[in-house]
Short mmCIF file of C-alpha atoms and ligand atoms in Angstrom, two decimals:
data_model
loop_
_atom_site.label_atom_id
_atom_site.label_comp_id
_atom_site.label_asym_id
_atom_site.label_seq_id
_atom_site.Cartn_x
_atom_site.Cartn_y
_atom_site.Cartn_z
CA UNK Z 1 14.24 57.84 -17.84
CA UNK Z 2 16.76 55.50 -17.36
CA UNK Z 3 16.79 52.24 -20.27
CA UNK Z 4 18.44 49.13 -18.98
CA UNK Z 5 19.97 47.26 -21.83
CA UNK Z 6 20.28 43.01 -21.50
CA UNK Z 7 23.03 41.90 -23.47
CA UNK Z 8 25.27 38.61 -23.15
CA UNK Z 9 29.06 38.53 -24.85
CA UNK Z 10 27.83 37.34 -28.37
CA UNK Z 11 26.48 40.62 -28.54
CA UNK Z 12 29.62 42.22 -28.95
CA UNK Z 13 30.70 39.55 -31.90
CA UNK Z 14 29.87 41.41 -34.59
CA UNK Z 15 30.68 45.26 -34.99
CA UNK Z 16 27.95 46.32 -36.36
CA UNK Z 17 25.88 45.31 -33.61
CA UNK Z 18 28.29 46.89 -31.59
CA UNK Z 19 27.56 50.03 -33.49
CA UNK Z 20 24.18 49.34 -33.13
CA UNK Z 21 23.96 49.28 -29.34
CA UNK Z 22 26.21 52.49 -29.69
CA UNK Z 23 24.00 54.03 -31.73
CA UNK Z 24 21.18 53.26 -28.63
CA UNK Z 25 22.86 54.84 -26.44
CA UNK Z 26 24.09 58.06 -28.23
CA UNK Z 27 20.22 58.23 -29.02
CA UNK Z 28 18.37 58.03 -26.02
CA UNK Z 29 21.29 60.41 -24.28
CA UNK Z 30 20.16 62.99 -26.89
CA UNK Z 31 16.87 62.38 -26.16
CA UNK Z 32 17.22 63.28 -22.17
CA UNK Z 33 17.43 59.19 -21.22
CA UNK Z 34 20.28 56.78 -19.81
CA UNK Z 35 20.68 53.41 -21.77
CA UNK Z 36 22.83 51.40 -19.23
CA UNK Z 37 24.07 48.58 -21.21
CA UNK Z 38 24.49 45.32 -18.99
CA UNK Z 39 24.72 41.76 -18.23
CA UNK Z 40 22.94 39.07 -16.11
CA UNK Z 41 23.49 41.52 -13.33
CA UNK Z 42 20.73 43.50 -14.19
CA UNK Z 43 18.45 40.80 -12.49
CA UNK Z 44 19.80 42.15 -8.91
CA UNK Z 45 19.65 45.75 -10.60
CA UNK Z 46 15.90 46.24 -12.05
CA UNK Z 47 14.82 48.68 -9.88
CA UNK Z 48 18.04 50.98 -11.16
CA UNK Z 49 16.12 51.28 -14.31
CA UNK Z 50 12.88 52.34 -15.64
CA UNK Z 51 12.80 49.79 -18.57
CA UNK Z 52 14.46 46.94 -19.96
CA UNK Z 53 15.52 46.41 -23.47
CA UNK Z 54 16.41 42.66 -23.98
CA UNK Z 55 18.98 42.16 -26.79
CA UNK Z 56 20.18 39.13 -25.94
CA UNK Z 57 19.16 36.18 -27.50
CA UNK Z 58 15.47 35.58 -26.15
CA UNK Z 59 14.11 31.47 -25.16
CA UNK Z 60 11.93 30.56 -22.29
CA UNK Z 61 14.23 28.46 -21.10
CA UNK Z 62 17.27 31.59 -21.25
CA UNK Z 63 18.01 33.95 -18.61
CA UNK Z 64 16.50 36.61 -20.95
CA UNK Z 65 12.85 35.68 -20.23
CA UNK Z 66 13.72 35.86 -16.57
CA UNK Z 67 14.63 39.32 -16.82
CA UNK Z 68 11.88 39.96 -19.33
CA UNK Z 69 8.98 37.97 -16.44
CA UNK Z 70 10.80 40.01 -13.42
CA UNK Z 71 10.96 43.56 -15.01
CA UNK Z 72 7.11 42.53 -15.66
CA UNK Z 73 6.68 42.11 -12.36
CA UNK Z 74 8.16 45.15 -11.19
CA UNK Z 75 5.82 47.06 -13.48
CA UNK Z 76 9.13 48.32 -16.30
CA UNK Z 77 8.51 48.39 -19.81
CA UNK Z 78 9.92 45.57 -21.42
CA UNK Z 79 10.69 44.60 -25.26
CA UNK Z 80 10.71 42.06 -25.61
CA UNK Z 81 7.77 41.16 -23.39
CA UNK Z 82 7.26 37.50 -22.04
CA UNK Z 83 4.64 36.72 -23.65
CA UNK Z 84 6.46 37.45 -27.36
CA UNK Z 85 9.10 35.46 -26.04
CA UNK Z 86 7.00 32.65 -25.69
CA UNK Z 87 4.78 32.51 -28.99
CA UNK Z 88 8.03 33.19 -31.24
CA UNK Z 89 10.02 30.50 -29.35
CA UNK Z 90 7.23 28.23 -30.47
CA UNK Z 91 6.77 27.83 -34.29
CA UNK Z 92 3.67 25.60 -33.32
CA UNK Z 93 2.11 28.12 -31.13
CA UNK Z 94 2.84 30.83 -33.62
CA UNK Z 95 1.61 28.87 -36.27
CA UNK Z 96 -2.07 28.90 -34.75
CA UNK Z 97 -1.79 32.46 -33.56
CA UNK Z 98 -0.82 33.34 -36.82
CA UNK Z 99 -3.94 31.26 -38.81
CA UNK Z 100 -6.38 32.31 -36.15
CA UNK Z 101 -5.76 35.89 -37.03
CA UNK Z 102 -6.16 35.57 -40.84
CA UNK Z 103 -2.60 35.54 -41.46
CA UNK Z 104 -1.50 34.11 -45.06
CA UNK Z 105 1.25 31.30 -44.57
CA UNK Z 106 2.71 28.52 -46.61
CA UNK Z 107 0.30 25.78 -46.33
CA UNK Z 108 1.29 24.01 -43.37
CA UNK Z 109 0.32 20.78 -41.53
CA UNK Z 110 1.02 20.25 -37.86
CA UNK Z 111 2.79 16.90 -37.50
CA UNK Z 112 1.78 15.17 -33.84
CA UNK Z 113 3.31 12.04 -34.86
CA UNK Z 114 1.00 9.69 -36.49
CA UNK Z 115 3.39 8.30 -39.05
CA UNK Z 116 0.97 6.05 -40.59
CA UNK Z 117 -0.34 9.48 -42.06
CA UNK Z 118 2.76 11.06 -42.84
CA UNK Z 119 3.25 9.96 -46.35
CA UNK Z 120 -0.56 11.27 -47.47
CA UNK Z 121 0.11 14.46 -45.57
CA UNK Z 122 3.38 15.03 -47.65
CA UNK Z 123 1.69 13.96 -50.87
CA UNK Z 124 -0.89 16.48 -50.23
CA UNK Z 125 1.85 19.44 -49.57
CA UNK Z 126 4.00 18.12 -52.75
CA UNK Z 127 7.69 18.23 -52.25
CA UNK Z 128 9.94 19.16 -51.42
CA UNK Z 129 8.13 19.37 -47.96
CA UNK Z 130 9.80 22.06 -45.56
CA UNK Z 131 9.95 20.26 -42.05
CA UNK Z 132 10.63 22.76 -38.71
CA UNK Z 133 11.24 21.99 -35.21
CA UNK Z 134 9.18 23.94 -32.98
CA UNK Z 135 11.74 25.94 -31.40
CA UNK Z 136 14.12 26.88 -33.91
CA UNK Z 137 16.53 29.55 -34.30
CA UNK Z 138 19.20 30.60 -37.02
CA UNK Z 139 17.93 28.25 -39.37
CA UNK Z 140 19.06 25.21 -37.07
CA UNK Z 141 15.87 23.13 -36.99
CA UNK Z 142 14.36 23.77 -40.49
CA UNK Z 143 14.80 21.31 -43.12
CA UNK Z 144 13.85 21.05 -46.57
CA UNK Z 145 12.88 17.13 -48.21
CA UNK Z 146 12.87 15.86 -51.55
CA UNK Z 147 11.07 12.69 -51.07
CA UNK Z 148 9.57 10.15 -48.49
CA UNK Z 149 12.84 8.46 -47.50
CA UNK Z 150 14.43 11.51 -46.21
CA UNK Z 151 11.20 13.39 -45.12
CA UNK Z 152 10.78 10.17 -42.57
CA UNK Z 153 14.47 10.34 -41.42
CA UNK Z 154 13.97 14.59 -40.66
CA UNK Z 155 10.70 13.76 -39.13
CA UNK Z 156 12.07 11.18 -37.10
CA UNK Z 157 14.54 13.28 -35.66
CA UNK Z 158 12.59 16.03 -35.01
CA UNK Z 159 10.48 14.05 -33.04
CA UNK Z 160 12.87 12.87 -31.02
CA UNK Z 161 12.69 15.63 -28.99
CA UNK Z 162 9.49 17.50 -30.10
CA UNK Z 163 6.05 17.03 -29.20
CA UNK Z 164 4.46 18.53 -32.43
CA UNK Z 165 6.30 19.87 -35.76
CA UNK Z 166 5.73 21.57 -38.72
CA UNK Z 167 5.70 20.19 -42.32
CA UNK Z 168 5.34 23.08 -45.03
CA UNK Z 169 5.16 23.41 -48.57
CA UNK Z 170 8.70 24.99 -49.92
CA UNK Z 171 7.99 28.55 -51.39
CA UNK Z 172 11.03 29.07 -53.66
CA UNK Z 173 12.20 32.74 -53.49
CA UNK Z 174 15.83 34.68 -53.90
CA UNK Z 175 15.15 36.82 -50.52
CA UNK Z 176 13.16 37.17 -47.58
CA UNK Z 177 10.95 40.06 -46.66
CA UNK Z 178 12.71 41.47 -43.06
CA UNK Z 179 9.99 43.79 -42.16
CA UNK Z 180 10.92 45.57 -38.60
CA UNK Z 181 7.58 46.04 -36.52
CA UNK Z 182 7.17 48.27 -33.54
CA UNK Z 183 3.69 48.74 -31.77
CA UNK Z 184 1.75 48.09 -35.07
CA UNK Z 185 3.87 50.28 -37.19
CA UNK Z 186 6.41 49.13 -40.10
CA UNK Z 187 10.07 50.67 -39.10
CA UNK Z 188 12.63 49.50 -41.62
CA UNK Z 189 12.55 46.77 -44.23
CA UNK Z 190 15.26 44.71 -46.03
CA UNK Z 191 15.56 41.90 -48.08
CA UNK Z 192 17.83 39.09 -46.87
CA UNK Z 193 19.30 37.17 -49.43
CA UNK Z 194 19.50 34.05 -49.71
CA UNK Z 195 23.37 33.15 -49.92
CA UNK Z 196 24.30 31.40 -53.37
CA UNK Z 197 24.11 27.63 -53.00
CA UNK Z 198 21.56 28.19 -49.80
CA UNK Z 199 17.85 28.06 -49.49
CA UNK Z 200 17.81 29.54 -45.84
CA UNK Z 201 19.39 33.03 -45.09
CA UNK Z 202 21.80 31.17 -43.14
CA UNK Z 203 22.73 27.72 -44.26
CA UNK Z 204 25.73 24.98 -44.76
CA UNK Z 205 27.14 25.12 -48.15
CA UNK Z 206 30.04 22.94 -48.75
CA UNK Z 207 30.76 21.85 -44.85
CA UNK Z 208 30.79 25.94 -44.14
CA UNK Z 209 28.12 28.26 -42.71
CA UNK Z 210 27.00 31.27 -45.14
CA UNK Z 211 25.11 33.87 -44.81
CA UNK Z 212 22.89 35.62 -47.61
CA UNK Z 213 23.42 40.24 -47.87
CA UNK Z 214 21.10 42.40 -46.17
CA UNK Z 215 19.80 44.65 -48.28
CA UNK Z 216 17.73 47.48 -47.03
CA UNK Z 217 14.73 49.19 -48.63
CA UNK Z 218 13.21 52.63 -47.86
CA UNK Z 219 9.88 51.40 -45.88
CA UNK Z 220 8.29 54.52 -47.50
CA UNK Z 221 8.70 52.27 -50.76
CA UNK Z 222 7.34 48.86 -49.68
CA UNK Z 223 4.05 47.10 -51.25
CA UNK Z 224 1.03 48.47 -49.11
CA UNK Z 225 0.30 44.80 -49.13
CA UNK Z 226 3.16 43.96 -47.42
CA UNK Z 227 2.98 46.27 -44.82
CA UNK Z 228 -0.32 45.73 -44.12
CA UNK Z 229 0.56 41.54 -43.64
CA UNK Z 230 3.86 42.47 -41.87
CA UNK Z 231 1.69 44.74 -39.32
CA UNK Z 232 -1.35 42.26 -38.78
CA UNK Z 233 1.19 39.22 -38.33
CA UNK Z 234 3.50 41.37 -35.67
CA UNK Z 235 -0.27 42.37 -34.38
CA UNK Z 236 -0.98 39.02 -33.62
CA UNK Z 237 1.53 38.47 -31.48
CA UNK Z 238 1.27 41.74 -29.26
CA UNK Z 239 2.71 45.28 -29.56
CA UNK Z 240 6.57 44.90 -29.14
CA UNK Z 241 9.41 44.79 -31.30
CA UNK Z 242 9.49 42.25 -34.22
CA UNK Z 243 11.19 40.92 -37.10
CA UNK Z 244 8.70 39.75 -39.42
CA UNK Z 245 9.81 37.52 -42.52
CA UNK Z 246 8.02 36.78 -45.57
CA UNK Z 247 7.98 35.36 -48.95
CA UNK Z 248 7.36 36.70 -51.89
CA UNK Z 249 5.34 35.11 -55.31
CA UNK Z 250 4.33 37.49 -57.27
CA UNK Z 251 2.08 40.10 -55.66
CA UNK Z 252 0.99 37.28 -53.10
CA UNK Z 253 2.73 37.53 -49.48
CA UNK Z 254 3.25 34.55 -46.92
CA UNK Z 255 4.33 34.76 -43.58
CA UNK Z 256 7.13 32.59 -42.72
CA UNK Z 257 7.61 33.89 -39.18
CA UNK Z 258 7.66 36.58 -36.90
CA UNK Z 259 10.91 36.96 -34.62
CA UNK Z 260 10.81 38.82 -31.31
CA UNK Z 261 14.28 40.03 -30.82
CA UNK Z 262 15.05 41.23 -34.45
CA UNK Z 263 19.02 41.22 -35.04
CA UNK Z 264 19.88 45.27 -35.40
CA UNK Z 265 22.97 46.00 -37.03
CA UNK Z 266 24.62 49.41 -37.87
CA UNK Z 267 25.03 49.69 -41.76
CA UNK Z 268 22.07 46.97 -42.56
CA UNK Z 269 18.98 46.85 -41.10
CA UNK Z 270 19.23 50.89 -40.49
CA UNK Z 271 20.60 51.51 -43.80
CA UNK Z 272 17.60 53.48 -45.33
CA UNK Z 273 15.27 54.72 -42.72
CA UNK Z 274 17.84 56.02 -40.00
CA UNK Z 275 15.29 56.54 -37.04
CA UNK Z 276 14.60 53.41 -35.75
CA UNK Z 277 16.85 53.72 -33.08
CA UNK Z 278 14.96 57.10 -31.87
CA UNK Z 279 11.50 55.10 -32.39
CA UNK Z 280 12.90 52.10 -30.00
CA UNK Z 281 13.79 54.33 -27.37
CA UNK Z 282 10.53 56.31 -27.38
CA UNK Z 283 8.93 52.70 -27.26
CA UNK Z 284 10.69 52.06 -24.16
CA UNK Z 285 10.20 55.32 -22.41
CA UNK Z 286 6.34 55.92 -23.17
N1 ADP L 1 8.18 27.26 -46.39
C1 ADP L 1 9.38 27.75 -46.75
N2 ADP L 1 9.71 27.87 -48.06
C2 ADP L 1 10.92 28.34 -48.43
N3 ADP L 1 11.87 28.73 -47.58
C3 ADP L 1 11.60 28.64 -46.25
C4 ADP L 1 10.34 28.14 -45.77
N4 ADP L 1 10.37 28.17 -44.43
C5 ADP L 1 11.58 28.64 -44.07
N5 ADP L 1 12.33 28.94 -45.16
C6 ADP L 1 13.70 29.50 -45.16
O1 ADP L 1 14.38 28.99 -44.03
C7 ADP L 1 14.76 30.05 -43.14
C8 ADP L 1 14.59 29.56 -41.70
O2 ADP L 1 13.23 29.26 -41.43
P1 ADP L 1 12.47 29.90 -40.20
O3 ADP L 1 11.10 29.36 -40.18
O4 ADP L 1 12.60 31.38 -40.26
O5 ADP L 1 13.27 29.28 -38.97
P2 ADP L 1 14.36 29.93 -37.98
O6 ADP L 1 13.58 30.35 -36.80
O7 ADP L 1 15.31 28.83 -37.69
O8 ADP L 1 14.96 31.13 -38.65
C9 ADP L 1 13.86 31.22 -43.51
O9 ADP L 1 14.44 32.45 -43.22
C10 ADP L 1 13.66 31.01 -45.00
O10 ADP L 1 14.71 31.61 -45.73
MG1 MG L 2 13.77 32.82 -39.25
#
């Protein structure tokens, strides 16, 4: 089968995704396939390939879910599918998604912008009170209050441009749970660090943009509990490819959010369980 492969320049930015996309291709040649890795071309191209595998960054409003919608259309295989594109570009809709199906999440309160309740909803989270733009990426749109005065000034921001938010209580943690989900079944897990001085795995520390380590963990070796979350939450959202993340207190789990699009890199999210790339690729050819 031939495997069509979306990918814009930032793709190539860091090596080890580089390596990564390599490591696709090496893959599904050993496995009989083509992986054809391409540009925006492959709109005009769709019907060269037999599926599409979308690695750049996904939006509704990005060229991405056009390929994703047309390859649709044309009956491919596609991960990430359109409709993952559009409940993980939403962290409203995947809030309700995610509570309708039983999912455990930080206790969260939709925000539609009745300020005159604002200050009873945040008193009833306790602060600090997390505050997140609907659609949010690399920790752009999340922000974390200590009290009224700058919960108000976030809020009013956010609203600026934003229908609906989310306000959230703060679960303190060292890491985040990066469980990798394909078609209902846990491929790799890490633990993303939170870098020192940070309480997002990518934040501002002194005027500069850090990142926290990857550190991967056999998913042989995970909590059954965790798996079982990380599965039902990727579950609720369909059967593709995800990047589920999730705090940890103790032995209780909450979903923070689950990514369509998960960021593979050579040397950290394949560190311990070395087959994902052969699971992908039988994804995209079954
Ligand atoms: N309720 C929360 N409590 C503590 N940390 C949080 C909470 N929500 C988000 N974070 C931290 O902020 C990061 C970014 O939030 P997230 O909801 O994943 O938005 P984004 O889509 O921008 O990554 C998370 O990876 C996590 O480390
Ligand atoms: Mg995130």
């Amino acid at each position: 089968m031939k495997i069509g492969c979306y990918v814009e320049t930032y793709n190539f930015k860091y090596k080890e995704e580089f390596e990564a996309l390599k490591l696709f291709e090496v893959t599904a040649e050993n496995l009989g396939h083509t992986f054809e890795v391409t540009g925006k071309e492959i709109i005009d191209r769709l019907d060269d390939f037999d599926s599409v595998f979308i690695r750049a960054t996904t939006d509704p409003l990005f060229t991405s879910y056009v390929v994703s919608r047309l390859a649709e259309e044309r009956g491919k295989k596609v991960i990430d599918d359109s409709e993952s594109i559009r409940i993980c570009s939403d962290k409203v809709a995947l809030y309700y998604r995610l509570t309708k199906n039983g999912i455990p999440v930080p206790y969260t309160v939709p925000f539609y912008g009745d300020f005159e309740k604002l200050n009873s909803i945040a008193e009833d989270i306790g602060y600090p009170v997390v505050v997140k733009a609907p659609n949010s990426r690399f920790s752009l749109f999340v922000e974390k209050t200590n009290n009224f005065e700058e919960l108000l000034a976030i809020v009013k921001r956010f609203m600026r441009r934003n229908k609906a938010i989310l306000l959230q209580k703060y679960i303190p943690s060292t890491f985040d749970w990066r469980i990798g989900v394909l078609n209902g079944e846990v491929i790799y897990a890490c633990k993303y660090l939170l870098p020192k001085g940070g309480w997002k795995i990518r934040d501002v520390v002194n005027n500069k943009v850090v990142w926290g380590d990857v550190k991967a963990i056999k998913r042989d070796n995970l909590p059954s509990k965790l798996k079982k979350i990380a599965v039902n939450a990727a579950k609720s959202v369909g059967n593709g490819l995800y990047g589920v993340d999730i705090k940890q207190v103790g032995d209780e789990f909450f979903v923070i959010e689950v990514n369509d699009n998960p960021t593979i890199m050579h040397g950290m999210e394949d560190a311990k369980d070395k087959d994902i790339y052969e699971k992908i690729i039988m994804a995209l050819v079954s």
